[in-house]
CSV table of C-alpha atoms in Angstrom, one decimal:
chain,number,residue,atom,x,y,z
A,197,UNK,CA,8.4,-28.6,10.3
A,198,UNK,CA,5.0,-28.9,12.1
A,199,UNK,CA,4.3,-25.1,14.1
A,200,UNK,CA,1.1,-26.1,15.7
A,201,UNK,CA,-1.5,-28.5,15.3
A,202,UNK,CA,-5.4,-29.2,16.8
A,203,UNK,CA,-8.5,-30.0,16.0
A,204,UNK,CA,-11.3,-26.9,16.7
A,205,UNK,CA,-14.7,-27.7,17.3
A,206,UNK,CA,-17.6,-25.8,18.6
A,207,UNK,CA,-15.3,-22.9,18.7
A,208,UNK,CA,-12.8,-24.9,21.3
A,209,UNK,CA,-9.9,-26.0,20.6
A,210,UNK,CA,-8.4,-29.6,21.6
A,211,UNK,CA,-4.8,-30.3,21.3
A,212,UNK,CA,-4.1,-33.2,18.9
A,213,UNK,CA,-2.1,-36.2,20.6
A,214,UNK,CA,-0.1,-39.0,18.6
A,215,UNK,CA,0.0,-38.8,14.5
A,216,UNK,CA,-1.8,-36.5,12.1
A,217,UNK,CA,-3.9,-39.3,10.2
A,218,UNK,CA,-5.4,-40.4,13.9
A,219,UNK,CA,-6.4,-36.7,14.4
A,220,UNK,CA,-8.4,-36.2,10.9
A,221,UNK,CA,-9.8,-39.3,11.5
A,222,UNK,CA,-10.7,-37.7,15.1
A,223,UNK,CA,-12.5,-35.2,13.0
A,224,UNK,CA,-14.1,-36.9,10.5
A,225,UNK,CA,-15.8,-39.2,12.7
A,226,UNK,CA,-16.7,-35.8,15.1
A,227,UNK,CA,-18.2,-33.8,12.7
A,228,UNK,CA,-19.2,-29.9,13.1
A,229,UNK,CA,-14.9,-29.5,13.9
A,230,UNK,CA,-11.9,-29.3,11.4
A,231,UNK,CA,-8.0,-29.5,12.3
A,232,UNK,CA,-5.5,-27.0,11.4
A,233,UNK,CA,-2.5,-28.2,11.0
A,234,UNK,CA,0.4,-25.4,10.7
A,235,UNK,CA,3.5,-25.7,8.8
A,236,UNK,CA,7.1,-23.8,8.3
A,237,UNK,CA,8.7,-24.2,4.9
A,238,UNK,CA,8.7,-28.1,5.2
A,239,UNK,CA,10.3,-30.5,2.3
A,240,UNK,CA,8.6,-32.6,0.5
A,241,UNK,CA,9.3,-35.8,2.9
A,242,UNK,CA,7.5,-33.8,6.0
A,243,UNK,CA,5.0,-32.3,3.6
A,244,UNK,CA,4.1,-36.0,2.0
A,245,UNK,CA,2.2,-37.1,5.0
A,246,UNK,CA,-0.3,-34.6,4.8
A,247,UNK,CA,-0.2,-34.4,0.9
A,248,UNK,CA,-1.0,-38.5,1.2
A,249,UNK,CA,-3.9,-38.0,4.0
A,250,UNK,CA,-5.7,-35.2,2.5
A,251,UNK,CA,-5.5,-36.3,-1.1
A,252,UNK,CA,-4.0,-32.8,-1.7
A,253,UNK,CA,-3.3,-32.4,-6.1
A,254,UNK,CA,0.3,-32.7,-6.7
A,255,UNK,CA,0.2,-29.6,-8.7
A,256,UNK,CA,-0.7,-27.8,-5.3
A,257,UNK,CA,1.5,-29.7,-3.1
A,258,UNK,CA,4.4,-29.1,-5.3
A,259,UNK,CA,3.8,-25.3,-5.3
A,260,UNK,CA,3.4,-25.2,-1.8
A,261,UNK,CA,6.7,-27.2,-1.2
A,262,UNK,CA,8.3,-24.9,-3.8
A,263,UNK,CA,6.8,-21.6,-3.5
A,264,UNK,CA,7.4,-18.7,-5.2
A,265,UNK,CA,3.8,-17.9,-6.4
A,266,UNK,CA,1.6,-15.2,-7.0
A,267,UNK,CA,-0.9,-14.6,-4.9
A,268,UNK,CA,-4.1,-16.4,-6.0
A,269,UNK,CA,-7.2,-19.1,-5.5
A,270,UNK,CA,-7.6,-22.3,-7.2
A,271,UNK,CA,-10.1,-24.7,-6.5
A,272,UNK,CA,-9.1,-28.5,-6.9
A,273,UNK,CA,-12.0,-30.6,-6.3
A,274,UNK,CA,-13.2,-30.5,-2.8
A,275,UNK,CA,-9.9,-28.3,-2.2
A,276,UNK,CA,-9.2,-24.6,-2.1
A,277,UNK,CA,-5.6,-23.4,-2.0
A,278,UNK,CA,-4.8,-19.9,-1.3
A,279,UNK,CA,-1.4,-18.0,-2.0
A,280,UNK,CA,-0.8,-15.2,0.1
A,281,UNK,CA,2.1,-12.7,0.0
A,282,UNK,CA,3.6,-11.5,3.1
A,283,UNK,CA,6.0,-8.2,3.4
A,284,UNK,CA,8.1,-7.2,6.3
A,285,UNK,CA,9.9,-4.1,6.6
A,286,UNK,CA,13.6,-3.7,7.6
A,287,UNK,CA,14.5,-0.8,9.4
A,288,UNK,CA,18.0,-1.0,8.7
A,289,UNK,CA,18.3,-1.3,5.3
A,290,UNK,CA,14.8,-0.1,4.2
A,291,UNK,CA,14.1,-3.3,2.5
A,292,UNK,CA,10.7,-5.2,2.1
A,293,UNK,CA,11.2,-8.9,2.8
A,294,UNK,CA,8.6,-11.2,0.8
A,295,UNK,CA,7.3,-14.4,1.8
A,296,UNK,CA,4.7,-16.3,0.9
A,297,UNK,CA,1.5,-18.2,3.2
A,298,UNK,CA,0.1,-21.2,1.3
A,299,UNK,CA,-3.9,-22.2,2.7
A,300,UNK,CA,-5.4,-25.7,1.6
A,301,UNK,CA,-9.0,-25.3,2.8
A,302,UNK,CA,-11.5,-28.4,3.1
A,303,UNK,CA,-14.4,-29.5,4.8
A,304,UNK,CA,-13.1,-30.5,7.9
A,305,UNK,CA,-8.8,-29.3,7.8
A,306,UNK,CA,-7.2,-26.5,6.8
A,307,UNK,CA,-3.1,-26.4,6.4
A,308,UNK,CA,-1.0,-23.3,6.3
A,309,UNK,CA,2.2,-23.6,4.7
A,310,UNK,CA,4.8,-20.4,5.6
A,311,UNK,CA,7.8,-19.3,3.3
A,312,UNK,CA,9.6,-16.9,5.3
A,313,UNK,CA,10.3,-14.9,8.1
A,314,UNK,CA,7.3,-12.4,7.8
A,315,UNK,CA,3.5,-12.9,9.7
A,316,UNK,CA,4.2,-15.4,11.7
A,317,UNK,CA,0.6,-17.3,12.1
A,318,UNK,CA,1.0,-17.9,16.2
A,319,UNK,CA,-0.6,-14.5,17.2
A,320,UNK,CA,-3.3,-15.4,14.7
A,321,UNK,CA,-4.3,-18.9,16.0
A,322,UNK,CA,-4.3,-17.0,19.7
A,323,UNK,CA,-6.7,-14.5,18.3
A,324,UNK,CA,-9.0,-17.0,16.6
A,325,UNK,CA,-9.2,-19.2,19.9
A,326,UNK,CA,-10.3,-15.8,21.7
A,327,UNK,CA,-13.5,-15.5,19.5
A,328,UNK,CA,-15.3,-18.7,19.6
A,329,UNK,CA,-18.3,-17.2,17.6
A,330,UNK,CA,-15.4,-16.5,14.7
A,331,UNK,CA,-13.6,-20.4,14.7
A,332,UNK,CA,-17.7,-22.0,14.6
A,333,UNK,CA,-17.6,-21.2,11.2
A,334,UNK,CA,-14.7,-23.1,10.4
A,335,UNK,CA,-12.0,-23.5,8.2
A,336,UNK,CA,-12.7,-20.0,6.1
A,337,UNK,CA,-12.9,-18.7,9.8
A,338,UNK,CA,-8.8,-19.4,9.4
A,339,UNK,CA,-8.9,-18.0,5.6
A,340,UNK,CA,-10.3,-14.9,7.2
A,341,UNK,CA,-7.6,-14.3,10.2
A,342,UNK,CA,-4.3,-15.2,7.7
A,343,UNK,CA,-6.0,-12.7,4.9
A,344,UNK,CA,-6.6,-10.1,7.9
A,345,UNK,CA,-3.2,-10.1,9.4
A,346,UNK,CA,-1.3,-10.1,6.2
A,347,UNK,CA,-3.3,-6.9,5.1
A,348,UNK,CA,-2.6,-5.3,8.1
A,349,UNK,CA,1.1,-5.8,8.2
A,350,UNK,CA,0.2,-4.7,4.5
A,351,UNK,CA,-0.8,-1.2,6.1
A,352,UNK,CA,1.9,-1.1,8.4
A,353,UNK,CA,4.7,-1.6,5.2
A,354,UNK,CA,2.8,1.3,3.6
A,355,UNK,CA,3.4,3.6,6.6
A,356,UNK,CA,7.4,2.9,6.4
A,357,UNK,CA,7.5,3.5,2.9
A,358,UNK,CA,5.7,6.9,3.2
A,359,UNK,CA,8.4,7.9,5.6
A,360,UNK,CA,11.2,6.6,3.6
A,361,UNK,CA,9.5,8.8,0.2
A,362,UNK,CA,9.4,11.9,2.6
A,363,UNK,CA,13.0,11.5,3.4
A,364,UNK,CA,14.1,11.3,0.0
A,365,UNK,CA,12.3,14.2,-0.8
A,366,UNK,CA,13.8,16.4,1.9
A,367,UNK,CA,17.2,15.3,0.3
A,368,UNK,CA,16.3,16.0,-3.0
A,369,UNK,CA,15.5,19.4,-2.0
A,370,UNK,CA,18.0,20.0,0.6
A,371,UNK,CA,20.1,23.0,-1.2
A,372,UNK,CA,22.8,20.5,0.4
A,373,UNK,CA,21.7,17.3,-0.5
A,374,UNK,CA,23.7,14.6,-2.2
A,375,UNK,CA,22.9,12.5,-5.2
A,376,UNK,CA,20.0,9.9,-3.8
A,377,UNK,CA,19.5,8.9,-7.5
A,378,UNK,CA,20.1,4.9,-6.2
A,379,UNK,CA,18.3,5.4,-3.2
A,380,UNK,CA,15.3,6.6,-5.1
A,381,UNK,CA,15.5,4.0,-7.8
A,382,UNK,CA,15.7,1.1,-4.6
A,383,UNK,CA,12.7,2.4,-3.0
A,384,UNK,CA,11.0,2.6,-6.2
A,385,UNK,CA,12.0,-1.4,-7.5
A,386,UNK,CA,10.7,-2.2,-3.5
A,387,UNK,CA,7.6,-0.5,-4.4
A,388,UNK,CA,6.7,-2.3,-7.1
A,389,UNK,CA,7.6,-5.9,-5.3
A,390,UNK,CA,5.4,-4.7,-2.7
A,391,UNK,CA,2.7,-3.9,-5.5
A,392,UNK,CA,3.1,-7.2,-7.2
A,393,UNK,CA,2.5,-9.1,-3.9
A,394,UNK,CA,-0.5,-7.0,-2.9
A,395,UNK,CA,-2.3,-6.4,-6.1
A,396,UNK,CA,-3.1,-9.9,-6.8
A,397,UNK,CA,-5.0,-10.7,-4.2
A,398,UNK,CA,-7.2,-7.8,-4.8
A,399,UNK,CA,-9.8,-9.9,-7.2
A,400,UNK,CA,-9.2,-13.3,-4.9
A,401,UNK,CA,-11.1,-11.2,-2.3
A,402,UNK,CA,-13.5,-9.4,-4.8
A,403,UNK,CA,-14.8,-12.9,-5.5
A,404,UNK,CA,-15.0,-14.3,-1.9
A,405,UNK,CA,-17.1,-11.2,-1.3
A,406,UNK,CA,-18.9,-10.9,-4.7
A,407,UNK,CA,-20.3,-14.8,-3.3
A,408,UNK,CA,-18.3,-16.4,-6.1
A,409,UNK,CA,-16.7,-19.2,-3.1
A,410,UNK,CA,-19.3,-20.7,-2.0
A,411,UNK,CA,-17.1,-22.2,1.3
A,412,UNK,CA,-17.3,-18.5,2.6
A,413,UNK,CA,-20.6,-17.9,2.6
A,414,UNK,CA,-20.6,-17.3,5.9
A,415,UNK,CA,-17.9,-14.9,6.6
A,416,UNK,CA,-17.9,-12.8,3.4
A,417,UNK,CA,-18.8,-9.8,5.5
A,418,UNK,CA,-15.5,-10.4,7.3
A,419,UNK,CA,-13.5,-10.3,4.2
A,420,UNK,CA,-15.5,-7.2,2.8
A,421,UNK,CA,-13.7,-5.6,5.5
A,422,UNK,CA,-10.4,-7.2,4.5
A,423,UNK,CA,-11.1,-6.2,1.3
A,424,UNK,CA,-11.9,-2.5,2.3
A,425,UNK,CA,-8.2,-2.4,3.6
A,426,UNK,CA,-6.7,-3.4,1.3
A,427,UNK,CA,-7.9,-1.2,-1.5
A,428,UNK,CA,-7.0,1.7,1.1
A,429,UNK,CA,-3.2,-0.4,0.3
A,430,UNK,CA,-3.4,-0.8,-3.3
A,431,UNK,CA,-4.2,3.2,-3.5
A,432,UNK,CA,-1.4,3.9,-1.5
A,433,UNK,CA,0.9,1.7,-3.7
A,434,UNK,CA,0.0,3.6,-6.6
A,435,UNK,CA,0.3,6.8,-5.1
A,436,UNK,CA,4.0,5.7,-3.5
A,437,UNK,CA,5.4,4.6,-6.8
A,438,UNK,CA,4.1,8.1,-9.0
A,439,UNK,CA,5.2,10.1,-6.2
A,440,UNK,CA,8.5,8.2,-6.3
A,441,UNK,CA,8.3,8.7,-9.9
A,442,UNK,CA,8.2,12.8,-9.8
A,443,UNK,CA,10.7,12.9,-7.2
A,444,UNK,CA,13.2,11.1,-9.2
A,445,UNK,CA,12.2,13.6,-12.2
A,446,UNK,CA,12.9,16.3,-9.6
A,447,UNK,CA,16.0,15.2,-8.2
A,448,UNK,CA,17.6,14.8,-12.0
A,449,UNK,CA,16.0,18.3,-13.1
A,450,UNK,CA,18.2,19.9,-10.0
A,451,UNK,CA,21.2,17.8,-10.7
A,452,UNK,CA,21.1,19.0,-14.1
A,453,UNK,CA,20.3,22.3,-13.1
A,454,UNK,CA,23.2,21.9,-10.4
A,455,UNK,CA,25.5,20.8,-13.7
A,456,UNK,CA,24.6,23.9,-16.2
A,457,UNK,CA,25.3,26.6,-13.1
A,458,UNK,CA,28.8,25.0,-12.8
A,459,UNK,CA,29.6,25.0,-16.5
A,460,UNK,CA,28.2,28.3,-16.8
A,461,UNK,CA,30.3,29.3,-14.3
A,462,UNK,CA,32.9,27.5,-15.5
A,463,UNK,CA,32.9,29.1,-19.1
A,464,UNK,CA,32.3,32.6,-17.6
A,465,UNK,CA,35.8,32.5,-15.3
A,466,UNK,CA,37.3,30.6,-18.7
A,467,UNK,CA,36.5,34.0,-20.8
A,468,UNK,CA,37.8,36.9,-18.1
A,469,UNK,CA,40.9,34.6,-17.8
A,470,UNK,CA,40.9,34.8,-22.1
A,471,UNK,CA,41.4,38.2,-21.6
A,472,UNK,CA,45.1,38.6,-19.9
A,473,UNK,CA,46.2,35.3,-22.0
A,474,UNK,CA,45.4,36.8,-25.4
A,475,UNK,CA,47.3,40.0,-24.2
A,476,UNK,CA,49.8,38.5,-22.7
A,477,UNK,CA,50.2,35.8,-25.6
A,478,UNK,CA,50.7,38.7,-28.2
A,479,UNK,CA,53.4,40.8,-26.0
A,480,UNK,CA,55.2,37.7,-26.0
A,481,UNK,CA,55.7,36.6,-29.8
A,482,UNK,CA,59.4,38.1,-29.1
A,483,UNK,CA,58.9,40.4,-32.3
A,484,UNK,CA,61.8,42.6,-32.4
A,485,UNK,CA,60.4,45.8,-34.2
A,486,UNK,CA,57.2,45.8,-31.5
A,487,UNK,CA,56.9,49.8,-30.5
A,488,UNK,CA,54.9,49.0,-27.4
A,489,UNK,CA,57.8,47.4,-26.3
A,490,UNK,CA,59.9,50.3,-25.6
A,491,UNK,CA,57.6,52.8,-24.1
A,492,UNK,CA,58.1,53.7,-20.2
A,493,UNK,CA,54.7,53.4,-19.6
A,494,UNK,CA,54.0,49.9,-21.9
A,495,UNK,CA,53.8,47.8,-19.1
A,496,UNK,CA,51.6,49.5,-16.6
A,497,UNK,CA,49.9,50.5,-19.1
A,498,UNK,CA,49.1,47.0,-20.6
A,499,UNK,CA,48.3,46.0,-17.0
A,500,UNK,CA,45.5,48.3,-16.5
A,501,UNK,CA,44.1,47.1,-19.4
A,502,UNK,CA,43.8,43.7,-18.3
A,503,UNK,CA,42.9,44.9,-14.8
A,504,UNK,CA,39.6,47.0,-16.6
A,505,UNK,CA,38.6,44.4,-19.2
A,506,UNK,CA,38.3,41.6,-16.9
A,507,UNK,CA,36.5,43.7,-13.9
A,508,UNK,CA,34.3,44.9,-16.4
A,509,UNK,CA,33.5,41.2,-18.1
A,510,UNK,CA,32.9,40.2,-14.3
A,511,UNK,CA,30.4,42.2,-13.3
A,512,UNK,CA,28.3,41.8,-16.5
A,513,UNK,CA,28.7,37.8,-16.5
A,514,UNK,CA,27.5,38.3,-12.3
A,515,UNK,CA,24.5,40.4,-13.6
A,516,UNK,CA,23.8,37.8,-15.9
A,517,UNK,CA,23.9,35.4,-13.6
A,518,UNK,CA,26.6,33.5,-15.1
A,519,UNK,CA,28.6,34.1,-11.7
């Protein structure tokens, strides 16, 4: 379905009225404008109007009907077409939602395509029509904004993670934690989601700024600063998923830990109870030429035994540590 659509010139933007063809032909035959036209996960009936008007490559307009790219930016003919992953957190299950914005940039249109619930691209149209001096330079002036809000809601994902991480490290270490071992290993697979859909797009900036897209010429200082965050992202993604890594060596170093104290303890209660059995066991073979069974004192006697040999084998398996 169509979000929003208008033509932008000067900076100022005019609503477009009747059909899409009637509005690029508005600004073809303005000049110094372009219209963005904004899309949400359209099929490829509402999607063939604008394929059909703009002369869009099939190969394009098939991925952005499709989705489920990585991020990237190709150039056909007159045309670039940008992928760009978006992440949104969920509090209550501490998931990372992925979705995708899809940018066909030309002279004088640029289309957004959005997969998903995550970045939605009103706030960033409102923001571009607040800075005239930003929209004169056209359609990367929209390249810009979508790149700018998707890194920061980059930042923001990073910050959640972080919290979930320090969480899971309090249980680990929590002398009454539980067993987080699938909680660790679900962080960890969103972590590395979250790095596939952000590292990407690390060298599709690098050569925006680097000059390498001509068509943003005039806004690669903009996109340095994009750039500049996301880095900051892409270091905290690495640092996330290694921490995530040590903690999960932690957590089963103290379950194992955790398992050899109980068997230890285990095998140390196993050998003072040994003790009584063995004694008992041998007293009761029913022998009938067995002395010990007819003296007075043969049965108190025998239970003092047992009573000495097991309090002695407990305190040397406690100073051992065994108990």
């Amino acid at each position: 379905m169509i979000v929003d659509k208008a033509i932008y010139a000067g900076g100022t933007r005019r609503d477009i009225e009747g059909d899409i063809s009637d509005a690029f032909d508005l600004a073809r035959a303005a000049g110094e404008c372009f219209v963005w036209i904004g899309l949400f996960e359209p099929d490829e009936e509402e999607f063939e109007l604008v394929r059909d008007e703009l002369r869009l490559h099939p190969l394009a307009a098939e991925d952005a009907v499709t989705a489920h790219q990585r991020p990237k930016m190709e150039r056909y003919d007159d045309t670039l077409f940008v992928v760009l992953k978006t992440l949104a957190y969920v509090d209550e299950t501490s998931d990372i939602e992925v979705g995708e914005i899809m940018l066909f940039l030309g002279t004088d249109f640029v289309v957004t395509v959005r997969h998903g619930a995550g970045n939605p691209l009103g706030p960033v149209r409102k923001r571009l029509e607040e800075s005239p001096e930003l929209l004169k330079h056209g359609a990367t002036a929209v390249l810009y904004a979508v790149c700018d809000e998707v890194v920061d809601r980059y930042g923001l994902v990073a910050h959640e993670v972080e919290v979930d991480i320090i969480g899971l490290e309090r249980a680990v270490f929590d002398p009454r934690g539980r067993d987080v071992t699938a909680e660790i290993y679900s962080l960890k697979r969103e972590v590395l989601e979250f790095r596939t859909a952000e590292d990407p797009l690390v060298p599709v900036l690098q050569d925006i700024v680097k000059g390498r897209v001509s068509e943003c010429d005039g806004t690669r200082e903009y996109f340095r600063d994009v750039l500049d965050h996301l880095l900051q992202v892409d270091g905290q993604v690495d640092a996330h998923n290694e921490l995530l890594t040590s903690v999960l060596t932690a957590h089963l170093a103290l379950l194992g830990k955790q398992q050899n104290e109980d068997m230890r303890k285990i095998s140390a209660w196993a050998a003072i109870i040994a003790v009584p059995t063995a004694i008992a066991g041998i007293y009761g073979m029913n022998f009938d030429h067995m002395p010990e069974l007819h003296w007075t004192f043969g049965y108190p006697l025998v239970i003092c035994v047992m009573a000495v040999v097991c309090t002695v084998l407990f305190r040397r398996l406690r100073k051992g540590g065994w108990l």
